[in-house]
Coordinates of C-alpha atoms in Angstrom, one line a residue:
Chain A
M1 CA 12.4 -18.9 -51.4
K2 CA 10.8 -16.2 -49.2
P3 CA 13.4 -14.4 -47.0
S4 CA 12.6 -15.0 -43.4
T5 CA 12.3 -12.1 -40.9
P6 CA 15.3 -12.2 -38.6
Q7 CA 14.4 -13.4 -35.1
P8 CA 15.5 -11.1 -32.3
A9 CA 17.5 -12.6 -29.4
D10 CA 15.5 -13.8 -26.4
D11 CA 16.7 -11.0 -24.2
D12 CA 15.7 -8.5 -26.9
R13 CA 12.2 -9.9 -27.0
L14 CA 11.7 -9.6 -23.2
D15 CA 13.1 -6.1 -23.2
A16 CA 10.8 -5.1 -26.1
F17 CA 7.8 -6.7 -24.4
V18 CA 8.5 -5.0 -21.1
Q19 CA 9.0 -1.7 -22.8
V20 CA 5.6 -1.9 -24.5
L21 CA 4.0 -2.9 -21.2
R22 CA 5.5 0.1 -19.5
S23 CA 5.0 2.8 -22.0
G24 CA 2.6 1.5 -24.7
D25 CA 5.4 1.8 -27.3
G26 CA 8.5 -0.2 -28.1
P27 CA 11.2 -0.7 -30.6
Q28 CA 10.1 0.1 -34.1
R29 CA 12.2 -2.6 -35.9
P30 CA 10.1 -5.0 -38.1
E31 CA 11.3 -8.1 -36.3
H32 CA 9.8 -6.7 -33.1
E33 CA 6.4 -6.1 -34.6
P34 CA 4.7 -9.3 -33.4
T35 CA 6.1 -8.8 -29.9
R36 CA 4.9 -5.2 -29.8
A37 CA 1.4 -6.4 -30.8
A38 CA 1.3 -9.1 -28.2
A39 CA 2.5 -6.9 -25.4
S40 CA 0.1 -4.2 -26.5
V41 CA -2.8 -6.6 -26.0
L42 CA -1.7 -7.5 -22.5
R43 CA -1.2 -3.9 -21.7
T44 CA -4.7 -2.9 -22.8
A45 CA -6.2 -5.8 -20.9
L46 CA -4.3 -4.9 -17.7
L47 CA -5.2 -1.2 -18.0
R48 CA -8.9 -2.0 -18.4
A49 CA -8.8 -4.3 -15.4
G50 CA -7.0 -1.6 -13.5
E51 CA -9.8 0.8 -14.2
Q52 CA -12.3 -1.6 -12.7
A53 CA -10.1 -2.2 -9.7
A54 CA -9.8 1.5 -9.2
A55 CA -13.4 1.7 -8.0
D56 CA -12.6 -0.7 -5.1
D57 CA -9.4 1.2 -4.3
A58 CA -11.2 4.5 -4.3
Q59 CA -13.6 3.2 -1.5
R60 CA -10.6 2.0 0.5
E61 CA -8.9 5.3 -0.1
D62 CA -11.9 7.3 1.1
A63 CA -12.2 5.2 4.3
L64 CA -8.5 5.6 5.0
I65 CA -8.5 9.4 4.5
A66 CA -11.7 9.8 6.6
A67 CA -9.9 7.9 9.4
W68 CA -6.8 10.1 9.1
Q69 CA -9.0 13.2 9.3
R70 CA -10.7 11.8 12.4
E71 CA -7.3 11.2 14.0
G72 CA -6.1 14.6 13.0
L73 CA -3.3 13.3 10.9
L74 CA -4.1 15.6 8.0
G75 CA -3.3 19.1 9.0
V76 CA -0.8 20.9 11.2
E77 CA 1.8 18.6 12.7
A78 CA 0.8 17.1 16.0
S79 CA 3.3 19.1 18.0
S80 CA 2.0 22.4 16.7
R81 CA -1.7 21.6 16.3
P82 CA -3.8 24.2 18.1
K83 CA -5.5 22.8 21.2
P84 CA -9.1 23.7 21.8
A85 CA -8.3 26.0 24.6
R86 CA -5.8 27.9 22.4
S87 CA -8.4 28.3 19.7
I88 CA -10.8 29.9 22.1
L89 CA -8.0 32.1 23.4
S90 CA -7.0 33.2 20.0
A91 CA -10.6 34.0 19.2
W92 CA -10.8 36.2 22.3
L93 CA -7.5 37.9 21.4
E94 CA -8.9 38.5 17.9
R95 CA -12.0 40.2 19.3
L96 CA -9.8 42.3 21.5
R97 CA -7.6 43.4 18.6
S98 CA -10.7 44.2 16.4
G99 CA -12.2 46.3 19.3
T100 CA -15.6 44.7 18.9
G101 CA -16.8 43.9 22.4
G102 CA -13.3 43.5 23.8
A103 CA -14.0 45.9 26.6
R104 CA -17.0 44.0 27.7
W105 CA -15.0 40.8 27.8
L106 CA -12.5 42.4 30.1
T107 CA -15.0 44.0 32.5
S108 CA -17.3 41.1 32.8
A109 CA -17.1 37.7 34.3
S110 CA -15.0 36.7 31.3
A111 CA -11.9 37.6 33.3
I112 CA -12.6 34.6 35.4
A113 CA -13.1 32.5 32.3
L114 CA -9.8 33.7 31.0
V115 CA -8.1 32.5 34.1
A116 CA -9.9 29.2 33.8
L117 CA -8.9 29.0 30.1
V118 CA -5.2 29.6 30.9
A119 CA -5.4 26.9 33.6
V120 CA -6.9 24.5 31.1
Y121 CA -4.5 25.4 28.4
L122 CA -1.3 25.1 30.4
P123 CA -1.5 21.5 31.5
V124 CA -2.5 20.1 28.1
P125 CA -0.2 17.1 27.7
D126 CA 1.7 16.3 24.6
E127 CA -0.1 13.9 22.3
P128 CA 1.2 10.4 22.0
A129 CA 4.1 9.9 19.6
V130 CA 3.6 8.9 16.0
P131 CA 3.5 5.2 15.2
A132 CA 6.7 3.5 16.2
E133 CA 7.4 2.2 12.7
A134 CA 8.0 5.8 11.5
S135 CA 10.8 6.6 13.9
E136 CA 13.4 4.6 15.7
P137 CA 11.5 1.3 15.7
G138 CA 9.7 1.1 19.0
A139 CA 12.5 2.7 21.0
G140 CA 10.1 4.9 23.1
A141 CA 7.7 2.1 23.7
M142 CA 10.5 -0.3 24.7
R143 CA 11.8 2.2 27.2
G144 CA 8.2 2.5 28.5
A145 CA 8.0 -1.3 28.7
E146 CA 10.2 -1.2 31.8
Q147 CA 7.4 0.5 33.7
A148 CA 4.6 -1.4 32.0
V149 CA 2.0 -3.5 33.8
R150 CA 2.7 -7.1 32.9
L151 CA -0.1 -9.3 31.8
E152 CA 0.3 -12.9 30.9
V153 CA -2.4 -14.4 28.7
A154 CA -2.8 -17.6 26.7
D155 CA -3.0 -15.8 23.3
P156 CA -1.3 -12.4 23.4
A157 CA -1.9 -11.8 19.7
A158 CA -5.7 -12.3 20.1
L159 CA -5.8 -9.9 23.1
V160 CA -3.8 -7.3 21.3
S161 CA -6.1 -7.5 18.2
Q162 CA -9.1 -7.0 20.5
L163 CA -7.5 -4.0 22.1
E164 CA -6.6 -2.5 18.7
R165 CA -10.2 -3.0 17.5
L166 CA -11.5 -1.4 20.7
F167 CA -9.1 1.6 20.4
A168 CA -9.8 2.1 16.7
E169 CA -13.6 2.0 17.3
R170 CA -13.3 4.6 20.1
S171 CA -10.7 6.7 18.4
V172 CA -8.3 6.2 21.2
R173 CA -4.7 7.1 20.3
Y174 CA -2.5 4.1 20.9
R175 CA 0.5 2.2 19.8
V176 CA 1.6 -1.4 19.7
V177 CA 5.2 -2.5 19.6
A178 CA 6.5 -6.0 19.5
G179 CA 8.9 -6.8 22.3
V180 CA 11.1 -9.8 22.9
D181 CA 10.0 -13.4 23.1
G182 CA 6.6 -12.6 21.5
A183 CA 5.7 -10.0 24.2
V184 CA 3.8 -6.9 23.0
V185 CA 3.8 -3.5 24.5
V186 CA 0.4 -1.7 24.2
Q187 CA 0.3 2.0 25.2
A188 CA -2.8 4.2 25.0
Q189 CA -4.1 7.5 26.2
L190 CA -7.5 6.8 27.8
T191 CA -8.3 10.2 29.2
G192 CA -11.3 11.9 27.7
H193 CA -12.8 8.7 26.3
G194 CA -15.4 8.0 29.1
D195 CA -16.2 4.9 31.0
A196 CA -17.1 2.8 28.0
V197 CA -13.5 2.2 27.2
T198 CA -12.4 1.4 30.7
E199 CA -15.4 -0.9 31.1
A200 CA -14.5 -2.7 27.9
L201 CA -10.9 -3.0 29.1
R202 CA -12.1 -4.5 32.4
R203 CA -14.2 -7.0 30.5
L204 CA -11.1 -8.1 28.6
G205 CA -9.3 -8.6 31.9
V206 CA -6.9 -5.7 31.3
P207 CA -6.0 -3.7 34.5
V208 CA -7.2 -0.1 34.0
P209 CA -4.7 2.5 35.1
S210 CA -5.8 5.3 37.4
T211 CA -3.5 7.8 35.5
G212 CA -5.5 7.4 32.3
R213 CA -2.4 6.2 30.4
L214 CA -2.4 2.5 29.6
N215 CA 1.1 0.9 29.5
L216 CA 0.8 -2.8 29.2
L217 CA 3.2 -5.6 28.5
V218 CA 1.3 -8.6 27.2
S219 CA 3.1 -11.9 27.0
G220 CA 2.2 -15.5 26.7
L221 CA 1.7 -17.8 29.6
R222 CA 5.0 -19.3 30.8
P223 CA 5.1 -23.1 30.5
A224 CA 5.0 -24.9 33.8
S225 CA 8.5 -25.9 34.8
S226 CA 9.2 -29.6 34.7
P227 CA 9.8 -31.4 38.0
Chain B
M1 CA 21.8 -5.2 -30.2
T2 CA 19.3 -4.3 -27.5
E3 CA 17.8 -0.8 -27.9
E4 CA 18.2 1.7 -25.2
L5 CA 15.3 1.4 -22.8
P6 CA 13.7 4.8 -22.0
A7 CA 13.8 6.1 -18.4
S8 CA 10.8 5.3 -16.3
N9 CA 7.7 7.3 -17.3
R10 CA 5.8 6.7 -14.2
Q11 CA 4.6 9.7 -12.1
R12 CA 7.0 10.9 -9.5
L13 CA 5.9 12.0 -6.1
D14 CA 6.8 15.6 -5.1
V15 CA 7.5 14.7 -1.5
S16 CA 8.2 18.3 -0.4
A17 CA 4.9 19.5 -1.9
V18 CA 3.1 16.6 -0.2
Q19 CA 4.7 17.5 3.2
A20 CA 3.7 21.1 2.8
A21 CA 0.1 20.3 1.8
L22 CA -0.3 17.8 4.6
A23 CA 0.8 20.4 7.1
R24 CA -1.6 23.0 5.7
G25 CA -4.6 20.8 6.3
G26 CA -8.0 21.1 4.6
A27 CA -8.5 20.3 0.9
P28 CA -4.8 20.5 0.0
A29 CA -4.0 17.9 2.7
E30 CA -6.7 15.6 1.4
A31 CA -5.5 15.9 -2.1
A32 CA -1.9 15.3 -1.1
A33 CA -2.9 12.2 1.0
R34 CA -4.7 10.8 -2.0
Q35 CA -1.6 11.4 -4.2
L36 CA 0.5 9.7 -1.6
V37 CA -1.8 6.7 -1.4
R38 CA -1.9 6.2 -5.1
Y39 CA 1.9 6.4 -5.3
C40 CA 2.7 4.0 -2.5
R41 CA -0.1 1.5 -2.6
P42 CA 0.9 -0.5 -5.8
I43 CA 4.5 -0.6 -4.6
L44 CA 3.5 -1.8 -1.1
R45 CA 1.1 -4.4 -2.5
A46 CA 3.7 -5.8 -4.8
R47 CA 6.2 -5.9 -2.0
F48 CA 3.8 -7.7 0.4
F49 CA 2.6 -10.2 -2.2
A50 CA 6.2 -10.9 -3.0
E51 CA 6.8 -11.7 0.6
R52 CA 3.9 -14.1 0.6
V53 CA 1.7 -12.2 2.9
D54 CA -1.8 -13.7 2.9
L55 CA -4.2 -12.1 0.4
Q56 CA -6.7 -11.0 3.1
D57 CA -3.9 -9.3 5.1
V58 CA -2.2 -7.3 2.4
D59 CA -4.7 -4.4 2.3
D60 CA -4.7 -4.1 6.1
L61 CA -0.9 -4.1 6.1
V62 CA -0.8 -1.5 3.3
S63 CA -3.2 0.8 5.3
E64 CA -1.1 0.4 8.4
V65 CA 2.0 1.4 6.5
L66 CA 0.3 4.3 4.8
T67 CA -1.0 5.6 8.2
A68 CA 2.5 5.4 9.6
I69 CA 3.8 7.3 6.6
V70 CA 1.2 10.1 6.8
G71 CA 1.8 10.4 10.6
A72 CA 5.5 10.8 10.2
I73 CA 6.2 12.3 6.8
A74 CA 6.5 15.8 8.3
R75 CA 9.7 14.6 10.1
L76 CA 11.3 13.2 6.9
R77 CA 14.2 15.6 6.3
E78 CA 15.4 14.3 3.0
P79 CA 12.6 14.1 0.5
A80 CA 14.9 12.2 -1.9
S81 CA 15.1 9.3 0.5
F82 CA 11.3 8.9 0.6
D83 CA 11.3 5.5 -1.2
A84 CA 14.0 4.0 1.0
W85 CA 12.2 5.4 4.1
M86 CA 8.9 3.9 2.9
R87 CA 10.6 0.5 2.3
Q88 CA 12.0 0.6 5.8
I89 CA 8.5 1.3 7.3
A90 CA 7.1 -1.5 5.2
Q91 CA 9.8 -3.8 6.4
N92 CA 9.1 -3.0 10.1
A93 CA 5.4 -3.6 9.5
L94 CA 6.2 -6.9 7.8
N95 CA 8.5 -8.0 10.7
Q96 CA 5.7 -7.1 13.2
H97 CA 3.2 -9.0 11.0
W98 CA 5.2 -12.2 11.1
R99 CA 5.9 -11.8 14.8
E100 CA 2.2 -11.5 15.5
R101 CA 1.4 -14.6 13.6
G102 CA 4.1 -16.5 15.5
R103 CA 6.1 -17.7 12.6
A104 CA 9.3 -16.7 11.0
R105 CA 9.4 -14.6 7.9
E106 CA 8.8 -16.8 4.9
C107 CA 11.7 -17.0 2.5
F108 CA 11.1 -15.8 -1.0
V109 CA 10.0 -18.8 -3.0
E110 CA 11.1 -18.6 -6.7
P111 CA 7.7 -18.7 -8.4
G112 CA 7.9 -21.9 -10.3
N113 CA 4.4 -23.5 -10.2
G114 CA 5.1 -25.1 -13.6
I115 CA 6.0 -21.9 -15.3
Q116 CA 9.7 -21.7 -15.7
G117 CA 11.6 -18.6 -16.8
A118 CA 12.5 -20.1 -20.1
E119 CA 8.8 -20.5 -20.9
F120 CA 8.4 -16.8 -21.6
D121 CA 9.6 -17.4 -25.1
T122 CA 7.2 -20.3 -25.6
A123 CA 4.3 -18.3 -24.2
L124 CA 5.2 -15.3 -26.3
A125 CA 5.6 -17.3 -29.5
G126 CA 2.1 -18.8 -29.0
F127 CA 0.6 -15.5 -28.0
E128 CA 2.1 -13.6 -30.9
R129 CA 0.4 -16.1 -33.3
L130 CA -2.9 -15.7 -31.6
V131 CA -2.7 -11.9 -31.6
A132 CA -1.9 -12.0 -35.4
D133 CA -4.9 -14.3 -36.1
A134 CA -7.5 -13.0 -33.7
P135 CA -9.6 -9.9 -34.3
D136 CA -8.1 -6.7 -32.7
P137 CA -8.7 -7.4 -29.0
S138 CA -8.7 -3.6 -28.2
N139 CA -11.8 -3.3 -30.3
T140 CA -13.2 -6.7 -29.6
D141 CA -16.7 -8.1 -28.9
P142 CA -18.2 -8.0 -25.4
E143 CA -17.8 -11.7 -25.0
T144 CA -14.0 -11.6 -25.5
G145 CA -13.8 -8.5 -23.2
L146 CA -15.7 -10.4 -20.5
C147 CA -13.5 -13.4 -20.9
I148 CA -10.3 -11.3 -20.6
S149 CA -11.5 -9.6 -17.5
R150 CA -12.5 -12.9 -15.9
Q151 CA -9.2 -14.4 -16.7
L152 CA -7.3 -11.5 -15.3
A153 CA -9.4 -11.7 -12.1
E154 CA -8.5 -15.3 -11.9
L155 CA -4.8 -14.5 -12.4
Q156 CA -5.0 -11.9 -9.6
A157 CA -6.7 -14.4 -7.2
R158 CA -4.2 -17.2 -7.9
H159 CA -1.0 -15.2 -8.4
P160 CA -1.5 -11.9 -6.6
D161 CA 2.3 -11.3 -6.6
R162 CA 2.6 -11.6 -10.3
H163 CA -0.5 -9.5 -10.9
A164 CA 0.9 -6.8 -8.7
C165 CA 4.2 -6.9 -10.5
L166 CA 2.4 -6.5 -13.9
E167 CA 0.6 -3.5 -12.5
L168 CA 3.8 -1.9 -11.5
L169 CA 5.1 -2.5 -15.1
V170 CA 2.0 -1.0 -16.7
Q171 CA 2.4 2.0 -14.4
G172 CA 5.8 2.5 -15.9
H173 CA 8.2 1.2 -13.3
T174 CA 11.4 -0.1 -14.8
P175 CA 12.7 -3.6 -14.0
A176 CA 15.5 -2.0 -12.0
E177 CA 13.0 -0.1 -9.9
I178 CA 10.9 -3.2 -9.4
A179 CA 14.0 -5.0 -8.2
E180 CA 14.6 -2.3 -5.7
Q181 CA 11.0 -2.1 -4.5
L182 CA 10.8 -5.9 -4.0
G183 CA 14.2 -6.1 -2.4
R184 CA 15.5 -8.5 -5.1
S185 CA 18.5 -8.5 -7.3
Y186 CA 18.1 -7.2 -10.8
G187 CA 18.6 -10.6 -12.3
A188 CA 16.0 -12.3 -10.0
A189 CA 13.5 -9.4 -10.7
R190 CA 14.0 -9.7 -14.4
Q191 CA 13.4 -13.4 -14.3
F192 CA 10.3 -12.9 -12.1
I193 CA 9.0 -10.3 -14.6
S194 CA 9.5 -12.7 -17.5
Q195 CA 7.5 -15.3 -15.6
C196 CA 4.8 -12.8 -14.8
C197 CA 4.4 -11.9 -18.5
A198 CA 4.4 -15.6 -19.4
V199 CA 1.7 -16.5 -16.9
A200 CA -0.5 -13.5 -18.0
M201 CA -0.2 -14.6 -21.6
T202 CA -1.2 -18.2 -20.8
Y203 CA -4.2 -16.8 -18.9
L204 CA -5.3 -14.6 -21.9
A205 CA -4.6 -17.1 -24.6
P206 CA -8.0 -19.0 -24.3
C207 CA -9.9 -15.7 -24.8
L208 CA -8.0 -15.0 -28.0
E209 CA -8.5 -18.5 -29.2
A210 CA -12.2 -18.2 -28.7
A211 CA -12.2 -14.8 -30.4
E212 CA -10.3 -16.3 -33.4
L213 CA -12.8 -19.1 -33.6
L214 CA -15.7 -16.7 -33.5
G215 CA -14.1 -14.5 -36.1
R216 CA -13.7 -17.5 -38.4
K217 CA -17.4 -18.5 -37.9
R218 CA -18.5 -15.0 -38.7
G219 CA -16.3 -14.9 -41.8
A220 CA -17.7 -18.2 -43.0
A221 CA -21.3 -17.0 -42.4
E222 CA -20.7 -13.9 -44.4
I223 CA -19.2 -15.9 -47.3
D224 CA -22.3 -18.2 -47.2
R225 CA -24.5 -15.1 -47.4

């Protein structure tokens, strides 16, 4: 009678199978040979499918990285990112240090420009904070919610989605934090984005702030109280 | 006796290097961002699929979490805690996601759907026989290759959570790591993994059966000649 190959325990087979899936190699014992072959087939198939899916992922990755570059997320941290005025100022200082044309800058109308540059540079406000999920979850926004303009709508989620789409299209820096009872806090820095954004906000029925900083608490309509 | 499983061979993320490159800007920042995306995306996908997030929402949610990570990674003080930090951001995004959709977080449903944990052994036994009889599928005819890719696409569409878990395995994550990433106990994750493998084998089995049949026909034709 032909001696039968010993059958590994069920747990052993799963371990061997998983090991081959992960690394392409597994236990070398003869009783594991069929399991290794089976897992190897599945691994090859998954790897091939993964290569095809990688093309789709690459497109998404490119779009995401392009968006991060537009928003200035790739580069110097937000707090220390050079502001435009500072860049011009450093270029001017560079010219002074190199001695090429520095004297002309000082003696001409550029002195007035320098004063103007400093005036522009000084009041540059801090950029809005990073998304709330990354720090204390929404703590800053929830503190801001106390001063927020309240807006009650039938479908807060739909309005917030429209606002998010608008801000993303116009590269407006914003953040959205969920509040209590389904309310949502939306904050955005509107300065420097022209009338198109404020006009779009008006069309959506959102009160446009005169300060250029939107601070809105969107909540659902309260049910009419029963008699 | 079970052989010692090797440590995970998946690529690790050098968080400090990524932080430095992102702060530098330019090409290094872009390369670091890509590295970060490739490291985090499969983990986040597996997590969101396991939480029963709708298929069409998963990639948006993943992008949202990745953007939060890139925006705040400079402030992460302990690079070693990156994975836990990423999981926390993912959890916050998930909570927000369910709140926006006006429903409570869905409980984890043990993926039954007719494939029980014990069926791994049945599926494996059948699959082992097919692999032994069929021509080598790694060097197979285009028809079988097409069948396999179609079946895997179907598996991904019907069971995205299981497909995502299999992807993590193929990338070298250990069952213990998968348990941690999915927020499950080791035992539950192990059972889930066995079900994922069983489902994948049942999806691929028809392709191998067809290949075996084709091989037999070709063999018979050669003998006739």
